[in-house]
Each structure stands twice: as C-alpha cells, then as structure tokens.
PDB file of C-alpha atoms in Angstrom:
ATOM      1  CA  MET W   1    -103.643  73.408 -45.616  1.00 59.00           C
ATOM      2  CA  PRO W   2    -107.351  73.793 -43.454  1.00 68.00           C
ATOM      3  CA  SER W   3    -107.131  76.494 -40.959  1.00 91.00           C
ATOM      4  CA  LEU W   4    -108.227  76.447 -37.183  1.00 94.00           C
ATOM      5  CA  LYS W   5    -111.830  76.025 -36.241  1.00 97.00           C
ATOM      6  CA  ILE W   6    -111.519  75.782 -32.524  1.00 97.00           C
ATOM      7  CA  GLU W   7    -108.564  76.836 -30.438  1.00 97.00           C
ATOM      8  CA  VAL W   8    -108.073  76.633 -26.759  1.00 98.00           C
ATOM      9  CA  SER W   9    -105.372  78.396 -24.974  1.00 98.00           C
ATOM     10  CA  GLU W  10    -104.154  78.069 -21.213  1.00 98.00           C
ATOM     11  CA  LEU W  11    -107.283  77.238 -20.018  1.00 97.00           C
ATOM     12  CA  GLU W  12    -107.513  77.006 -16.552  1.00 96.00           C
ATOM     13  CA  TYR W  13    -110.462  75.558 -14.861  1.00 96.00           C
ATOM     14  CA  ALA W  14    -111.021  74.967 -10.985  1.00 95.00           C
ATOM     15  CA  ILE W  15    -114.083  74.433  -8.470  1.00 92.00           C
ATOM     16  CA  GLY W  16    -112.951  74.963  -4.762  1.00 90.00           C
ATOM     17  CA  GLY W  17    -109.457  75.812  -5.482  1.00 87.00           C
ATOM     18  CA  THR W  18    -109.083  72.146  -6.935  1.00 91.00           C
ATOM     19  CA  GLY W  19    -107.367  72.379 -10.474  1.00 92.00           C
ATOM     20  CA  ILE W  20    -109.820  70.536 -13.001  1.00 94.00           C
ATOM     21  CA  LEU W  21    -107.960  71.670 -15.938  1.00 95.00           C
ATOM     22  CA  ASN W  22    -104.693  73.046 -15.924  1.00 95.00           C
ATOM     23  CA  ASP W  23    -102.621  75.315 -18.658  1.00 95.00           C
ATOM     24  CA  VAL W  24    -104.056  73.447 -21.705  1.00 96.00           C
ATOM     25  CA  SER W  25    -103.889  74.612 -25.065  1.00 97.00           C
ATOM     26  CA  ILE W  26    -104.932  72.772 -27.853  1.00 96.00           C
ATOM     27  CA  ALA W  27    -105.921  73.758 -31.735  1.00 96.00           C
ATOM     28  CA  ILE W  28    -108.684  72.020 -33.653  1.00 96.00           C
ATOM     29  CA  ARG W  29    -108.487  72.369 -37.380  1.00 95.00           C
ATOM     30  CA  ASP W  30    -111.139  73.184 -39.366  1.00 95.00           C
ATOM     31  CA  GLY W  31    -113.300  70.354 -40.933  1.00 94.00           C
ATOM     32  CA  GLY W  32    -110.712  67.354 -38.593  1.00 93.00           C
ATOM     33  CA  ILE W  33    -111.660  64.960 -36.117  1.00 94.00           C
ATOM     34  CA  THR W  34    -109.819  65.276 -32.987  1.00 94.00           C
ATOM     35  CA  ALA W  35    -109.921  62.655 -29.836  1.00 93.00           C
ATOM     36  CA  VAL W  36    -109.141  63.755 -26.645  1.00 94.00           C
ATOM     37  CA  VAL W  37    -107.771  60.968 -24.417  1.00 92.00           C
ATOM     38  CA  GLY W  38    -107.072  60.021 -21.247  1.00 90.00           C
ATOM     39  CA  PRO W  39    -108.059  58.318 -17.682  1.00 90.00           C
ATOM     40  CA  SER W  40    -111.345  58.691 -15.713  1.00 87.00           C
ATOM     41  CA  GLY W  41    -111.489  62.699 -13.836  1.00 86.00           C
ATOM     42  CA  ALA W  42    -108.894  63.921 -16.414  1.00 90.00           C
ATOM     43  CA  GLY W  43    -110.647  66.777 -17.250  1.00 93.00           C
ATOM     44  CA  LYS W  44    -112.361  65.288 -20.971  1.00 94.00           C
ATOM     45  CA  SER W  45    -115.745  65.991 -20.449  1.00 94.00           C
ATOM     46  CA  THR W  46    -114.972  69.502 -18.579  1.00 96.00           C
ATOM     47  CA  LEU W  47    -112.874  70.411 -21.338  1.00 97.00           C
ATOM     48  CA  LEU W  48    -115.865  70.021 -24.027  1.00 97.00           C
ATOM     49  CA  ARG W  49    -118.258  72.105 -21.563  1.00 96.00           C
ATOM     50  CA  ALA W  50    -115.700  74.118 -21.618  1.00 97.00           C
ATOM     51  CA  ILE W  51    -115.379  74.553 -25.268  1.00 97.00           C
ATOM     52  CA  ASN W  52    -119.651  74.868 -25.447  1.00 96.00           C
ATOM     53  CA  ARG W  53    -120.109  77.606 -22.538  1.00 96.00           C
ATOM     54  CA  LEU W  54    -121.740  75.359 -20.602  1.00 96.00           C
ATOM     55  CA  ILE W  55    -119.209  76.046 -18.073  1.00 96.00           C
ATOM     56  CA  GLU W  56    -116.948  79.099 -17.739  1.00 95.00           C
ATOM     57  CA  PRO W  57    -113.027  78.351 -17.501  1.00 96.00           C
ATOM     58  CA  THR W  58    -111.259  80.455 -14.150  1.00 96.00           C
ATOM     59  CA  SER W  59    -108.788  81.721 -16.990  1.00 96.00           C
ATOM     60  CA  GLY W  60    -107.475  81.369 -20.274  1.00 97.00           C
ATOM     61  CA  GLU W  61    -109.357  81.724 -23.957  1.00 97.00           C
ATOM     62  CA  ILE W  62    -111.330  79.747 -26.832  1.00 98.00           C
ATOM     63  CA  PHE W  63    -111.570  80.674 -30.119  1.00 98.00           C
ATOM     64  CA  LEU W  64    -114.076  79.995 -32.711  1.00 97.00           C
ATOM     65  CA  ASP W  65    -112.919  81.001 -35.718  1.00 97.00           C
ATOM     66  CA  GLY W  66    -110.551  83.192 -34.157  1.00 96.00           C
ATOM     67  CA  GLU W  67    -112.731  84.592 -32.332  1.00 97.00           C
ATOM     68  CA  PRO W  68    -112.696  84.661 -28.422  1.00 98.00           C
ATOM     69  CA  THR W  69    -116.152  82.017 -27.488  1.00 97.00           C
ATOM     70  CA  SER W  70    -116.426  84.997 -24.619  1.00 96.00           C
ATOM     71  CA  ARG W  71    -117.507  87.656 -25.952  1.00 96.00           C
ATOM     72  CA  MET W  72    -119.874  85.404 -28.259  1.00 97.00           C
ATOM     73  CA  ASP W  73    -123.756  84.980 -27.251  1.00 95.00           C
ATOM     74  CA  PRO W  74    -123.832  81.665 -25.648  1.00 94.00           C
ATOM     75  CA  LEU W  75    -126.976  80.436 -27.526  1.00 90.00           C
ATOM     76  CA  GLU W  76    -125.299  81.744 -30.951  1.00 92.00           C
ATOM     77  CA  LEU W  77    -122.178  79.608 -30.140  1.00 95.00           C
ATOM     78  CA  ARG W  78    -123.887  76.729 -29.234  1.00 92.00           C
ATOM     79  CA  ARG W  79    -125.912  76.420 -32.394  1.00 91.00           C
ATOM     80  CA  ARG W  80    -122.751  77.065 -34.189  1.00 95.00           C
ATOM     81  CA  VAL W  81    -120.700  74.098 -32.069  1.00 96.00           C
ATOM     82  CA  GLY W  82    -122.982  71.296 -30.819  1.00 94.00           C
ATOM     83  CA  MET W  83    -122.701  68.853 -28.400  1.00 94.00           C
ATOM     84  CA  VAL W  84    -123.657  65.392 -28.011  1.00 93.00           C
ATOM     85  CA  PHE W  85    -123.128  63.951 -23.964  1.00 90.00           C
ATOM     86  CA  GLN W  86    -122.078  60.120 -22.784  1.00 87.00           C
ATOM     87  CA  ILE W  87    -125.954  59.648 -22.101  1.00 85.00           C
ATOM     88  CA  PRO W  88    -129.082  60.588 -24.601  1.00 85.00           C
ATOM     89  CA  ALA W  89    -131.730  62.745 -23.030  1.00 87.00           C
ATOM     90  CA  LEU W  90    -134.093  63.040 -25.483  1.00 92.00           C
ATOM     91  CA  PHE W  91    -137.146  65.635 -25.232  1.00 88.00           C
ATOM     92  CA  GLY W  92    -140.908  65.092 -26.533  1.00 90.00           C
ATOM     93  CA  ASP W  93    -143.437  62.586 -27.261  1.00 93.00           C
ATOM     94  CA  SER W  94    -141.811  61.522 -30.469  1.00 94.00           C
ATOM     95  CA  VAL W  95    -138.283  61.195 -31.961  1.00 94.00           C
ATOM     96  CA  GLU W  96    -139.448  63.832 -34.462  1.00 94.00           C
ATOM     97  CA  ASP W  97    -139.994  66.012 -31.385  1.00 92.00           C
ATOM     98  CA  ALA W  98    -136.988  64.757 -29.901  1.00 93.00           C
ATOM     99  CA  VAL W  99    -134.942  65.526 -33.239  1.00 92.00           C
ATOM    100  CA  LEU W 100    -136.237  69.068 -33.492  1.00 91.00           C
ATOM    101  CA  TYR W 101    -135.998  69.789 -30.306  1.00 87.00           C
ATOM    102  CA  GLY W 102    -133.396  72.228 -30.538  1.00 81.00           C
ATOM    103  CA  ALA W 103    -134.298  73.257 -34.323  1.00 82.00           C
ATOM    104  CA  ARG W 104    -137.700  74.599 -32.870  1.00 78.00           C
ATOM    105  CA  LEU W 105    -136.194  76.496 -30.120  1.00 76.00           C
ATOM    106  CA  SER W 106    -133.769  78.319 -32.230  1.00 75.00           C
ATOM    107  CA  GLY W 107    -136.880  78.787 -35.083  1.00 73.00           C
ATOM    108  CA  GLU W 108    -134.604  76.855 -37.435  1.00 75.00           C
ATOM    109  CA  ASP W 109    -136.258  74.640 -40.192  1.00 78.00           C
ATOM    110  CA  ALA W 110    -135.114  70.646 -39.853  1.00 83.00           C
ATOM    111  CA  GLU W 111    -135.852  67.502 -41.756  1.00 88.00           C
ATOM    112  CA  PRO W 112    -136.428  65.098 -39.385  1.00 86.00           C
ATOM    113  CA  GLY W 113    -136.677  61.886 -41.866  1.00 91.00           C
ATOM    114  CA  ARG W 114    -133.962  63.439 -43.815  1.00 90.00           C
ATOM    115  CA  LEU W 115    -131.886  63.419 -40.784  1.00 91.00           C
ATOM    116  CA  LEU W 116    -133.017  60.186 -39.022  1.00 94.00           C
ATOM    117  CA  GLU W 117    -131.243  59.109 -42.673  1.00 92.00           C
ATOM    118  CA  MET W 118    -128.403  60.696 -42.301  1.00 91.00           C
ATOM    119  CA  VAL W 119    -127.413  59.014 -38.923  1.00 91.00           C
ATOM    120  CA  GLY W 120    -128.367  55.841 -40.010  1.00 90.00           C
ATOM    121  CA  LEU W 121    -131.667  55.602 -38.836  1.00 92.00           C
ATOM    122  CA  SER W 122    -135.109  54.810 -40.865  1.00 94.00           C
ATOM    123  CA  ALA W 123    -137.287  58.063 -40.872  1.00 94.00           C
ATOM    124  CA  SER W 124    -139.841  55.296 -40.035  1.00 94.00           C
ATOM    125  CA  LEU W 125    -138.775  56.020 -36.169  1.00 94.00           C
ATOM    126  CA  ALA W 126    -140.353  59.477 -36.644  1.00 93.00           C
ATOM    127  CA  GLY W 127    -143.646  58.703 -34.770  1.00 94.00           C
ATOM    128  CA  ARG W 128    -142.192  56.332 -32.006  1.00 95.00           C
ATOM    129  CA  ASP W 129    -141.522  57.010 -28.312  1.00 95.00           C
ATOM    130  CA  PRO W 130    -137.707  57.726 -27.809  1.00 94.00           C
ATOM    131  CA  GLN W 131    -137.861  55.966 -24.850  1.00 92.00           C
ATOM    132  CA  ALA W 132    -138.419  52.848 -26.581  1.00 94.00           C
ATOM    133  CA  LEU W 133    -135.397  53.379 -28.690  1.00 93.00           C
ATOM    134  CA  SER W 134    -132.004  51.212 -27.666  1.00 91.00           C
ATOM    135  CA  VAL W 135    -129.426  53.089 -26.462  1.00 88.00           C
ATOM    136  CA  GLY W 136    -127.590  53.516 -29.691  1.00 88.00           C
ATOM    137  CA  GLN W 137    -130.526  54.494 -31.073  1.00 91.00           C
ATOM    138  CA  GLN W 138    -131.154  57.341 -29.061  1.00 92.00           C
ATOM    139  CA  GLN W 139    -127.222  58.214 -28.934  1.00 90.00           C
ATOM    140  CA  ARG W 140    -127.988  58.816 -33.378  1.00 90.00           C
ATOM    141  CA  VAL W 141    -131.253  60.533 -32.132  1.00 93.00           C
ATOM    142  CA  ALA W 142    -128.942  62.849 -30.035  1.00 93.00           C
ATOM    143  CA  ILE W 143    -126.560  63.303 -33.209  1.00 92.00           C
ATOM    144  CA  ALA W 144    -129.343  64.273 -35.143  1.00 93.00           C
ATOM    145  CA  ARG W 145    -130.827  66.399 -33.125  1.00 93.00           C
ATOM    146  CA  ALA W 146    -127.449  68.161 -32.675  1.00 93.00           C
ATOM    147  CA  LEU W 147    -126.852  68.058 -36.985  1.00 92.00           C
ATOM    148  CA  ALA W 148    -130.527  69.654 -36.872  1.00 90.00           C
ATOM    149  CA  LEU W 149    -129.206  73.323 -35.874  1.00 90.00           C
ATOM    150  CA  ARG W 150    -126.238  72.569 -39.075  1.00 91.00           C
ATOM    151  CA  PRO W 151    -123.349  73.179 -36.692  1.00 93.00           C
ATOM    152  CA  GLU W 152    -119.884  73.981 -38.167  1.00 94.00           C
ATOM    153  CA  ALA W 153    -118.322  71.585 -35.468  1.00 96.00           C
ATOM    154  CA  LEU W 154    -119.318  68.970 -32.950  1.00 96.00           C
ATOM    155  CA  LEU W 155    -118.411  67.821 -29.596  1.00 96.00           C
ATOM    156  CA  LEU W 156    -119.202  64.485 -28.622  1.00 94.00           C
ATOM    157  CA  ASP W 157    -118.647  63.413 -24.680  1.00 93.00           C
ATOM    158  CA  GLU W 158    -118.063  59.678 -24.758  1.00 87.00           C
ATOM    159  CA  PRO W 159    -121.164  59.123 -27.036  1.00 83.00           C
ATOM    160  CA  THR W 160    -120.376  55.506 -27.296  1.00 82.00           C
ATOM    161  CA  SER W 161    -119.696  54.671 -23.136  1.00 82.00           C
ATOM    162  CA  ALA W 162    -122.929  53.199 -22.727  1.00 76.00           C
ATOM    163  CA  LEU W 163    -123.222  51.144 -25.911  1.00 79.00           C
ATOM    164  CA  ASP W 164    -122.243  47.235 -26.309  1.00 82.00           C
ATOM    165  CA  GLU W 165    -119.178  46.782 -28.954  1.00 88.00           C
ATOM    166  CA  ALA W 166    -121.515  46.714 -31.948  1.00 87.00           C
ATOM    167  CA  ALA W 167    -123.211  49.970 -31.392  1.00 82.00           C
ATOM    168  CA  ARG W 168    -120.056  51.592 -30.459  1.00 84.00           C
ATOM    169  CA  HIS W 169    -118.604  50.516 -33.642  1.00 87.00           C
ATOM    170  CA  ARG W 170    -121.922  51.915 -35.654  1.00 85.00           C
ATOM    171  CA  ILE W 171    -121.242  54.709 -33.529  1.00 83.00           C
ATOM    172  CA  GLU W 172    -117.843  56.009 -34.564  1.00 88.00           C
ATOM    173  CA  GLU W 173    -118.248  54.642 -38.500  1.00 89.00           C
ATOM    174  CA  LEU W 174    -121.381  57.505 -38.516  1.00 88.00           C
ATOM    175  CA  VAL W 175    -119.597  59.998 -36.814  1.00 88.00           C
ATOM    176  CA  THR W 176    -116.273  59.252 -39.555  1.00 91.00           C
ATOM    177  CA  GLY W 177    -118.827  59.057 -42.298  1.00 91.00           C
ATOM    178  CA  LEU W 178    -120.424  62.693 -41.280  1.00 90.00           C
ATOM    179  CA  ASN W 179    -117.003  63.863 -40.691  1.00 92.00           C
ATOM    180  CA  HIS W 180    -115.962  63.195 -44.795  1.00 92.00           C
ATOM    181  CA  ARG W 181    -119.814  63.703 -46.013  1.00 90.00           C
ATOM    182  CA  LEU W 182    -120.412  67.300 -44.259  1.00 90.00           C
ATOM    183  CA  GLY W 183    -116.561  68.607 -43.476  1.00 91.00           C
ATOM    184  CA  LEU W 184    -117.658  68.913 -39.689  1.00 93.00           C
ATOM    185  CA  THR W 185    -114.946  69.538 -37.190  1.00 96.00           C
ATOM    186  CA  MET W 186    -115.314  67.123 -34.286  1.00 95.00           C
ATOM    187  CA  ILE W 187    -114.218  66.624 -31.055  1.00 96.00           C
ATOM    188  CA  PHE W 188    -114.439  63.445 -29.242  1.00 89.00           C
TER     189      PHE W 188
END
C-alpha cells in the first residue's frame, strides 16, 4: 500500500477575519493523482498555495513525507513540490530560458530538449520566443519548467481552464502519462 506523500491536517486560512479554508484535512498518497473540486471561490487555489507555502495557513499543519512543511525551507519545499499555475507565466527570451528558469536559479542541471519532449513538444522549439507559442504550448512549457527541478509532487492549479477542449484533453493526457511514467504525486 502506498505511503502518504502530502497530508493536510485541520488547515485554516483567513483574510481579514473571513475564512477561506475551514478545517481542511486530506491525505494524498505517494504516486497518486488527486483532484480537488468545488465551485469558484471555494478555496482550491488557496489550498494548493498553502501546500507550496506561497501563503501561510492561519492554523493547522501540512506534512510532506511526514515532516511538517512549516519547518522546511520554503525554497527547498518548492523544489520538492512543483507548482503549475492557471495562467502560464514564462520568463526569458527563448523557450529554453523559460524551461530552465527555476533550474538555473537552484543550480540544477537539466536538459531542455528532453524536458520539452517529455511534455509532448518538439525540442526544436527551444530557440523560439515563448510568447509566440499557443497558450496550450505555453502550459506545456510551464509543466516542463516544473519538471526541470525533479519534484516529488506537482500541484496543478486549474492548468486547463484557459484552454480549448482539444488542448484541455491533451494536457489531461499529458498529466496522466507523466504520473504513470514518473510515479509523480499530482494534485489538480
């Protein structure tokens, strides 16, 4: 039976006295895909941001492999738990720069062509301007950027919401394929 990769225990998050997350507890098994569903404004993105320590919860605790994330260096946590946002923000003058952005900051060695191919893009795109790509291609580049850090888990904050039906389906297949090939824990 797979072990737990991420555990959220009695998580609360409030802004100005307004509760955004109220007593949230979940257990994410290692190597699984977990979907967080709910209406707009229910706190799905807030939950992912809390897991990645982009925000600090009001109370409760989040654990990665049994260790409280509140005691971890946030940058180390973000290397281990990658995040892909709803709208891809790509940095650099080329697709290669965009893919390697985080890896260069953390001193990781990564192969942009291999990463692009992992997400279903041609390595020949490496020299192109990332802003010239379609939104679906940009989202794949954002996933490749997250994978460059060799994360243990990947948080995907509505990565298909800005895509048409065909592109949405391709991203969903990509994520499922990456999960099967890499055994990567994923939370959508």
